Coordinates of C-alpha atoms in Angstrom, one line a residue:
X171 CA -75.3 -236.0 -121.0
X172 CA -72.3 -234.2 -120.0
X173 CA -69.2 -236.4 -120.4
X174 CA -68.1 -235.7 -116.8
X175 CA -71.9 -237.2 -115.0
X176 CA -71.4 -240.6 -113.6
X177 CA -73.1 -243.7 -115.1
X178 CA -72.0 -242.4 -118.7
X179 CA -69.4 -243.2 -121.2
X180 CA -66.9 -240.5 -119.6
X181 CA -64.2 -242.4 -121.6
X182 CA -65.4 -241.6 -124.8
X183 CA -66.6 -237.6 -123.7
X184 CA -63.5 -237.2 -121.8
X185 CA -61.9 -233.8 -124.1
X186 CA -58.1 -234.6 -122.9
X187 CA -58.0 -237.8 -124.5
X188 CA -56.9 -239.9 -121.4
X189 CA -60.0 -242.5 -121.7
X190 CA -60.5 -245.5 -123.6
X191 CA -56.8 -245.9 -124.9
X192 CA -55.4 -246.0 -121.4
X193 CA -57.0 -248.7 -120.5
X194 CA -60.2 -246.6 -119.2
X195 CA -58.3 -245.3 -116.3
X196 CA -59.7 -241.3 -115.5
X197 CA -56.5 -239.4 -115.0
X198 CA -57.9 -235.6 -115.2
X199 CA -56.3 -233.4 -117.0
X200 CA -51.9 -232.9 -117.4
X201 CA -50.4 -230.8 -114.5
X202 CA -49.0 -227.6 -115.2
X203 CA -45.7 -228.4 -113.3
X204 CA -45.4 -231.4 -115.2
X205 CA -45.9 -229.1 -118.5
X206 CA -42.9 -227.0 -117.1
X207 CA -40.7 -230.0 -116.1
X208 CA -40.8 -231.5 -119.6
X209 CA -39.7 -228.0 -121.2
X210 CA -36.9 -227.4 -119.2
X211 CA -35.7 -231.0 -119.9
X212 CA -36.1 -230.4 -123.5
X213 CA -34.2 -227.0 -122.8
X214 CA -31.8 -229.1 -120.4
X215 CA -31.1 -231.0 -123.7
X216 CA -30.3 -228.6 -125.7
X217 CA -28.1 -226.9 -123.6
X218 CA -25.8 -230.0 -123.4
X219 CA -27.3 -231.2 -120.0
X220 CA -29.0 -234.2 -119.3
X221 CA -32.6 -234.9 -119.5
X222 CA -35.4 -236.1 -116.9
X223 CA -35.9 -239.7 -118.2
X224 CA -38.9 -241.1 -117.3
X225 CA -38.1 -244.7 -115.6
X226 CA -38.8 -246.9 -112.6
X227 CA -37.2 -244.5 -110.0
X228 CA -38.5 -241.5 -109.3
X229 CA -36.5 -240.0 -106.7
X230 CA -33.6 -239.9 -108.3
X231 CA -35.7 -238.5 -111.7
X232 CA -36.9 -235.4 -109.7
X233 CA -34.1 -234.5 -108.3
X234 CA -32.5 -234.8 -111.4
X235 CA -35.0 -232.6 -113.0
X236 CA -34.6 -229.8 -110.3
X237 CA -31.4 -229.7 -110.9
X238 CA -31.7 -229.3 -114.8
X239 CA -34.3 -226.7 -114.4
X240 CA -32.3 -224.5 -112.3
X241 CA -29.3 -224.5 -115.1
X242 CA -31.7 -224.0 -117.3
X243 CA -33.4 -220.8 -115.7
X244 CA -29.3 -219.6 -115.4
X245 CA -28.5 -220.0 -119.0
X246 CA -32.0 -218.5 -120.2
X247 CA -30.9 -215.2 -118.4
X248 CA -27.7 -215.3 -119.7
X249 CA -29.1 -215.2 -122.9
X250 CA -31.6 -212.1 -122.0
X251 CA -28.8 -210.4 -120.4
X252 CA -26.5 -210.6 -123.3
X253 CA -29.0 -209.8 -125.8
X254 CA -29.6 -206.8 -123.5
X255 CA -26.2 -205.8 -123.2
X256 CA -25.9 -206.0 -127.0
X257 CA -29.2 -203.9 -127.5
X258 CA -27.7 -201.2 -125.3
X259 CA -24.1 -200.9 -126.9
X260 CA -24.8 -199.5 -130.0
X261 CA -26.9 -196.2 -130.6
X262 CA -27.6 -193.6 -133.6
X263 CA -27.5 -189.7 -133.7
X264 CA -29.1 -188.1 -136.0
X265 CA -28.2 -185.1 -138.6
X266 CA -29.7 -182.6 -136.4
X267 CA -28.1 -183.9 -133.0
X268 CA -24.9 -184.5 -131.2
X269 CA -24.3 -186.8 -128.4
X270 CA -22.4 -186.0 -125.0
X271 CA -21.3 -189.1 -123.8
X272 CA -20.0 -189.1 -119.7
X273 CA -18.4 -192.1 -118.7
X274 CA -18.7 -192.9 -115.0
X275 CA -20.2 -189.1 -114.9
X276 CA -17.0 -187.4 -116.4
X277 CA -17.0 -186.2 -119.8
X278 CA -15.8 -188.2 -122.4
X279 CA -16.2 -187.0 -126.0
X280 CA -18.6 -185.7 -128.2
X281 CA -20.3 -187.9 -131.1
X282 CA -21.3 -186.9 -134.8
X283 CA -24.4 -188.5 -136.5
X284 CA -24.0 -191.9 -137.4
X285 CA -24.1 -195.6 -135.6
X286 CA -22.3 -195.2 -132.3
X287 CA -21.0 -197.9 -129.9
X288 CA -21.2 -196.8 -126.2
X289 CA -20.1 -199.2 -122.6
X290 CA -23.7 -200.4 -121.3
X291 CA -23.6 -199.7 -117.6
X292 CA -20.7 -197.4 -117.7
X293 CA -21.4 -194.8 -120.4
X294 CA -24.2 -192.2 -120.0
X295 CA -25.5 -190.9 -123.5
X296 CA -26.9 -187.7 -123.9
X297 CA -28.8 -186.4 -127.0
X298 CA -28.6 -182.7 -127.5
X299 CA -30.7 -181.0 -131.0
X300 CA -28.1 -178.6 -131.9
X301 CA -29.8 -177.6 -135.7
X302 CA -33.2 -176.2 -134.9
X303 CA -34.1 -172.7 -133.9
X304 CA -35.7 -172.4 -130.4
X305 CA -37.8 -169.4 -129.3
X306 CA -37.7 -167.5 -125.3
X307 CA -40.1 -164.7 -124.6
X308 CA -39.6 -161.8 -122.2
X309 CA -41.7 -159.4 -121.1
X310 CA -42.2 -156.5 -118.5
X311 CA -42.0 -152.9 -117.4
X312 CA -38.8 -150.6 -117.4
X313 CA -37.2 -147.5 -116.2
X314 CA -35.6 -146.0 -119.2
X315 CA -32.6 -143.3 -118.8
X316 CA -35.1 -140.0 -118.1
X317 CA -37.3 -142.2 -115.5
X318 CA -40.2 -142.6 -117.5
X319 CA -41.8 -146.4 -117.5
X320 CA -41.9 -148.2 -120.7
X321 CA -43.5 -151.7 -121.5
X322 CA -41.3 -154.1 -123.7
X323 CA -42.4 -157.4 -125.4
X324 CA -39.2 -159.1 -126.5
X325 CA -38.8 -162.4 -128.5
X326 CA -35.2 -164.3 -128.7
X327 CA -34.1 -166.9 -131.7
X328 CA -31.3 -169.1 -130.1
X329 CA -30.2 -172.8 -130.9
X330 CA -27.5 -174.4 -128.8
X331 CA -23.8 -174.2 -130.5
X332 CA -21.9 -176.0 -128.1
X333 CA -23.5 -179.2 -126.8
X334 CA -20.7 -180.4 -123.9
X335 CA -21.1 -176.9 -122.3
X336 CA -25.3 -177.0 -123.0
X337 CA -25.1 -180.6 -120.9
X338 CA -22.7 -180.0 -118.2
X339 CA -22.0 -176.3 -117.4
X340 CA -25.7 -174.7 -116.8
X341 CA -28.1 -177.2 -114.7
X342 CA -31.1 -175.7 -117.0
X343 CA -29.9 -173.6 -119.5
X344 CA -33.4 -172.2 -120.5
X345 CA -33.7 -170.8 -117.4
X346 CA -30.1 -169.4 -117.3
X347 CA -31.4 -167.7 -121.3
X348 CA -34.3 -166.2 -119.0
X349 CA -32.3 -164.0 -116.4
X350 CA -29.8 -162.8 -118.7
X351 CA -32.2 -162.1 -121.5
X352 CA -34.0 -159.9 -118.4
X353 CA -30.7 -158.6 -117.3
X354 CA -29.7 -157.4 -120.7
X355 CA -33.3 -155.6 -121.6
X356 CA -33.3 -154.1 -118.4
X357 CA -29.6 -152.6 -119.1
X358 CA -30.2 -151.4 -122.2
X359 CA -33.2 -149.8 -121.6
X360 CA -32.2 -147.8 -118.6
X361 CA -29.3 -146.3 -120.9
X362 CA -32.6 -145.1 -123.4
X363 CA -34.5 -142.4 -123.5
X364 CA -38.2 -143.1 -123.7
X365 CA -38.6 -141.7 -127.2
X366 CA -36.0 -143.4 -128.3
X367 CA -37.3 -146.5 -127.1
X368 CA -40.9 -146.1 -128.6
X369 CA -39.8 -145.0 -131.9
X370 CA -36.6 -144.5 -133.9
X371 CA -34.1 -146.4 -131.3
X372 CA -36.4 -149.4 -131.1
X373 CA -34.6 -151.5 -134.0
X374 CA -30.9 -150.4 -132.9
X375 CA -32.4 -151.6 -128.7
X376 CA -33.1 -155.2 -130.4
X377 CA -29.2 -154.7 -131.7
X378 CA -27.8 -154.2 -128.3
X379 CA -29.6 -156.3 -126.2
X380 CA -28.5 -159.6 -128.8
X381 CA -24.7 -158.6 -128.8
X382 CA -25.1 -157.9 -124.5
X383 CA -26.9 -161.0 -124.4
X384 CA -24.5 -162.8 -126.3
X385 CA -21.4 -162.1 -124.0
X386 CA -23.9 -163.2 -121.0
X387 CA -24.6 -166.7 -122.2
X388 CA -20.5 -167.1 -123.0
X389 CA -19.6 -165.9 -119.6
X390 CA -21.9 -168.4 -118.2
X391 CA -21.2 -171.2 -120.6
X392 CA -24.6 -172.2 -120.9
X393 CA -23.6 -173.3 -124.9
X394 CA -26.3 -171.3 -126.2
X395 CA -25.6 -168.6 -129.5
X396 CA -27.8 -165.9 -130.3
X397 CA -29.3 -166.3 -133.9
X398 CA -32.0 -163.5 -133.3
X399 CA -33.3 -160.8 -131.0
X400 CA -36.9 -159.0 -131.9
X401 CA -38.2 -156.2 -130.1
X402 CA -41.9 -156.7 -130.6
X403 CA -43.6 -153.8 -129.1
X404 CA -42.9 -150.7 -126.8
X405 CA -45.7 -149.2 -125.1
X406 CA -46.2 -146.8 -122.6
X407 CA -47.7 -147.7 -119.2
X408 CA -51.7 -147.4 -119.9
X409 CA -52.2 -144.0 -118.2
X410 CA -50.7 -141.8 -120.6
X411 CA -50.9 -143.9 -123.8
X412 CA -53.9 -140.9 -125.4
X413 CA -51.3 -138.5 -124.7
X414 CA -48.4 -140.3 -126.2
X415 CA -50.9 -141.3 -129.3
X416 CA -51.0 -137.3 -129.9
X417 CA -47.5 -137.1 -129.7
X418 CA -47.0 -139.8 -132.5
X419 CA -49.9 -138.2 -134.3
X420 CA -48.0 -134.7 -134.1
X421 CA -44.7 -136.2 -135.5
X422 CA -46.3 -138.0 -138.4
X423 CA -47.3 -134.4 -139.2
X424 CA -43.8 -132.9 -138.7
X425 CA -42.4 -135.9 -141.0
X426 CA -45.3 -135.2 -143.7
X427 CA -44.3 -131.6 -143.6
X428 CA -40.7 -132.3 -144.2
X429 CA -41.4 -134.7 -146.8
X430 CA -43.5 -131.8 -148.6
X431 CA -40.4 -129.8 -148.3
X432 CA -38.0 -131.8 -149.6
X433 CA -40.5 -132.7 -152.5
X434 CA -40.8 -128.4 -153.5
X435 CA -37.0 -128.6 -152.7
X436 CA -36.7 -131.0 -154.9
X437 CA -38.5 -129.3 -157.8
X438 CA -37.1 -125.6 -157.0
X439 CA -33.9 -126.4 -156.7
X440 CA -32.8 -128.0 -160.0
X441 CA -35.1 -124.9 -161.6
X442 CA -32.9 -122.5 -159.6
X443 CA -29.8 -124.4 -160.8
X444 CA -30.9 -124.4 -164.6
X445 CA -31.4 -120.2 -164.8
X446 CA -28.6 -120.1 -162.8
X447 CA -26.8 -121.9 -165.7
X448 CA -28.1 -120.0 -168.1
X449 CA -27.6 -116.6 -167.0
X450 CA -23.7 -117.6 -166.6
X451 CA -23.5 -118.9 -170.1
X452 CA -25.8 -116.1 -171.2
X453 CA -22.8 -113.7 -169.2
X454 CA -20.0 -115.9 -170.8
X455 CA -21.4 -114.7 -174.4
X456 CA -21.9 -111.2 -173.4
X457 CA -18.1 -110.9 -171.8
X458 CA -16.8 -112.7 -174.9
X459 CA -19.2 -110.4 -177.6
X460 CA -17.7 -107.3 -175.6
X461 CA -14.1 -108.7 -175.7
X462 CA -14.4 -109.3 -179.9
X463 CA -16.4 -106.0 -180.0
X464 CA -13.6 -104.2 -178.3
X465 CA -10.6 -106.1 -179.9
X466 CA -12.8 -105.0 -183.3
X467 CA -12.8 -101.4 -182.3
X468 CA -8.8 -101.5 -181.3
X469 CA -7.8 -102.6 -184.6
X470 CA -9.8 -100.4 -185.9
X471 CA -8.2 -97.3 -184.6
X472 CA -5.0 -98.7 -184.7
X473 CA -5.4 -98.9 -188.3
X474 CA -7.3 -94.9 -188.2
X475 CA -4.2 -94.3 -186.2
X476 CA -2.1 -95.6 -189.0
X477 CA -3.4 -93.4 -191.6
X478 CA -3.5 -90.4 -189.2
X479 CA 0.1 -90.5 -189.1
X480 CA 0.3 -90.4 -192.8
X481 CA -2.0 -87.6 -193.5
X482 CA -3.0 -86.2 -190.5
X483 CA -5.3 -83.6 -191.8
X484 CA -7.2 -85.3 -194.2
X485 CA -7.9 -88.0 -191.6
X486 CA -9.1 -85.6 -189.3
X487 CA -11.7 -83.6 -191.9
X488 CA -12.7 -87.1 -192.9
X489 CA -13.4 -88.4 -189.3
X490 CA -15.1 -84.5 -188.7
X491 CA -17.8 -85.3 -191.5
X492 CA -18.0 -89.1 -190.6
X493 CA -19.2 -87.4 -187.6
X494 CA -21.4 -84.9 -188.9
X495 CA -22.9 -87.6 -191.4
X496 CA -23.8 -89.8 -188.1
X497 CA -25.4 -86.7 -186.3
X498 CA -26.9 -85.1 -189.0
X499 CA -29.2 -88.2 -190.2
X500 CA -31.1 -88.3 -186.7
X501 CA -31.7 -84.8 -186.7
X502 CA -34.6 -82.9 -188.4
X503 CA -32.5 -78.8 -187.9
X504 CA -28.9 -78.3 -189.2
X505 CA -27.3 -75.0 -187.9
X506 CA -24.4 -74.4 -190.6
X507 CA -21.3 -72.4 -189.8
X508 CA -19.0 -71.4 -192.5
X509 CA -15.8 -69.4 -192.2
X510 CA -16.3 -66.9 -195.3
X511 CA -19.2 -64.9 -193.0
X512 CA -20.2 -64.2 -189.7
X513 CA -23.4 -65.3 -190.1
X514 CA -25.2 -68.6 -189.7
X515 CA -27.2 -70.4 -191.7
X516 CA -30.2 -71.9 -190.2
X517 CA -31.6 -74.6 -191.9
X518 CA -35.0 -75.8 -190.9
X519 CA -35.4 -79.5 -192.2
X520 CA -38.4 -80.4 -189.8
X521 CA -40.4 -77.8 -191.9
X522 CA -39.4 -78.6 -195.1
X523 CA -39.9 -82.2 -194.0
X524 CA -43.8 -81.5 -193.0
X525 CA -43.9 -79.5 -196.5
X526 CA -42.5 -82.3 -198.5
X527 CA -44.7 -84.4 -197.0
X528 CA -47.5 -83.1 -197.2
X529 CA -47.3 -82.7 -200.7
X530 CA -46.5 -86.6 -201.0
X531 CA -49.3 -87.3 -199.0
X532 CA -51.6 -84.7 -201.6
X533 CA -50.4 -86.8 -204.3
X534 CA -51.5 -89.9 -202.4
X535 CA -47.9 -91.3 -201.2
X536 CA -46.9 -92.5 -197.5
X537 CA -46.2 -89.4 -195.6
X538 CA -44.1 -91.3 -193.0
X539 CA -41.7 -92.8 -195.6
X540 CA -41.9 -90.0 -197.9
X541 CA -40.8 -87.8 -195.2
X542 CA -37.4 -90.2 -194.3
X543 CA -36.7 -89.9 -197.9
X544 CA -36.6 -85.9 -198.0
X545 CA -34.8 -86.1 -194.6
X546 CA -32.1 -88.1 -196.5
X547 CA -32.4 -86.4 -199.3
X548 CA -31.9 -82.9 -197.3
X549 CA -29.3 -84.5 -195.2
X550 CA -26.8 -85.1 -198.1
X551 CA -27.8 -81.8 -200.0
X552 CA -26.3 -80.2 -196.6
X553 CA -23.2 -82.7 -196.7
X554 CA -22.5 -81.7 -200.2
X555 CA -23.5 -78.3 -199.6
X556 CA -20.8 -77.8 -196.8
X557 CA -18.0 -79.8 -198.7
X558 CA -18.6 -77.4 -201.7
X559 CA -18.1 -74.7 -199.0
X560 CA -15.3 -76.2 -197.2
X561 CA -13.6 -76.4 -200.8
X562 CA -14.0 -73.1 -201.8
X563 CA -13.2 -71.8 -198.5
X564 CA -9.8 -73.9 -199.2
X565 CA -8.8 -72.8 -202.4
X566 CA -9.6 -68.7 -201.0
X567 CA -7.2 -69.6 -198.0
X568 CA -4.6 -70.8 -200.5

């Protein structure tokens, strides 16, 4: 039987527990509003206000108790709002930020990381990353300097360096990064050539555009610093990318070609420069063998000179048969002229050297170096021969 049906024992089924010690009175279960009454009189209390007592009049108990409850609903948002005003007093910055901080809208200072304390309702905080490295593309189509159309893809590397002028100079600094990154591409590609721009000049174009875009962003004071500009591809527009494709294929061959030259440059050269070494020390020895030779043959006629003063005719028949002795041993005929006759003699050494060696070669000798030695042999025969002359021709003259 449910503990609520009539004719049962509700007192002892009755789950709020106002039955059988009360006397058996049904009461229902406790109000809500009295619920609420009692804990703002026990907050009443605490507060140093008086409670709602209980008691025979109770008039004069609710109107105490509305009373109590309204203090009570006045000191409980006290205590929210200060714990709210507290909350929103103190807040931290990080390593990697910095905080702007406006005070009724004006600028006030700039914080450091760390525990800051800030004027709730009258300070505005802003938090600005000033460490890490953001990225902006650009991309599109431009007239370079000889009017030809080029396609760039750029990338930019910024961070922001000055966060008071990042906050309250530029209302969107991004976008501000956007048009001048445009404005400086466009500038420095119009003052390109188009080869220049697809090839060699493409690294020193990245250069220019940071540094003009870098002077942009500090004219606007937009706070921003430049850490990198990459120029990642230059292409022609699509209707004449075969024919610039040829073009590239036709200076790869111009720069293999050179590189081949250089390389046989590089081996020539030095072999050039090592004969050319050689032949001038190879000169330097010749000019100083003919200098010694020649200083040689001075003092030796200085010193024939010196004895050609003291006997001047005995040098000279000496140097006459020094000479005869020099030509006379590479000849195979001596023609012999004395001064006793008119007649000269003839000698014919070639035949008696074909004689003499053809007997050497009968007796089974060398004929070629039995014939030098009867040439020799005949040779100073006719020496002595025409000094024995020469003598007795003296002694008749004296």
């Amino acid at each position: 039987m449910a503990w609520n049906e009539p004719g049962g024992n509700r007192n002892d089924n009755d789950p709020w527990g106002t039955g059988g010690g009360r006397g058996g009175n049904d009461q229902g279960p406790p109000d809500l509003d009295e619920a609420l009454k009692k804990g703002l009189d026990k907050l009443n209390r605490l507060l140093g206000g008086k409670g709602n007592k209980s008691g025979g009049n109770g008039g004069s108990s609710s109107s105490g108790g509305g009373a109590g409850g309204f203090g009570a609903i006045l000191a409980l948002a006290a205590i929210i709002f200060a714990g709210y005003v507290i909350f929103q007093s103190f807040y931290t910055v990080n390593e990697q930020e910095r905080a702007v901080v406006l005070r009724f809208g004006e600028f006030s200072r700039t914080e450091t990381p760390g525990l800051r304390f800030k004027v709730p309702l009258i300070d505005s905080v802003y938090l600005v990353r000033v460490t890490n490295v953001r990225n902006a593309e650009s991309t599109g189509q431009m007239l370079t300097q000889d009017e030809n159309l080029v396609s760039v893809d750029l990338q930019v590397q910024y961070r922001v360096g000055d966060a008071k002028s990042y906050v309250l100079n530029v209302r969107d600094s991004n976008q501000a990064l956007a048009f001048a990154t445009d404005s400086a591409l466009r500038h420095e590609v119009g003052s390109s050539t188009l080869d220049d721009v697809l090839t060699e000049g493409r690294a020193e174009l990245a250069v220019r555009v940071e540094q003009r875009l870098q002077s942009f962003l500090e004219e606007y004071g937009t706070g921003l610093t430049i850490v990198r500009v990459n120029v990642e591809s230059t292409q022609p527009p699509d209707a004449v990318q075969d024919a610039f494709r040829e073009v590239q294929r036709a200076r790869e061959d111009e720069q293999q070609v050179k590189e081949e030259a250089e390389t046989y440059r590089n081996k020539v050269v030095p072999e050039a420069r090592g004969r050319a070494q050689r032949l001038t020390e190879e000169a330097a020895a010749y000019k100083e063998e003919v200098i010694e030779r020649a200083r040689g043959e001075t003092s030796r006629f200085l010193a024939v000179l010196d004895v050609y003063q003291t006997a001047p005719e005995v040098t000279r028949e000496r140097m006459y048969i020094q000479a005869l002795e020099g030509v006379l041993s590479n000849t195979s005929k001596v023609l012999v002229d004395t001064q006793s006759s008119d007649n000269m003699m003839y000698l014919p050494l070639d035949r008696l050297t074909n004689r003499s060696g053809a007997n050497t070669g009968g007796q089974g000798g060398s004929g070629s170096s039995g014939s030098d030695i009867d040439i020799k042999t005949l040779s100073d025969q006719v020496i002595q021969e025409l000094r024995g002359r020469q003598d007795s021709g003296v002694r008749r003259s004296r």
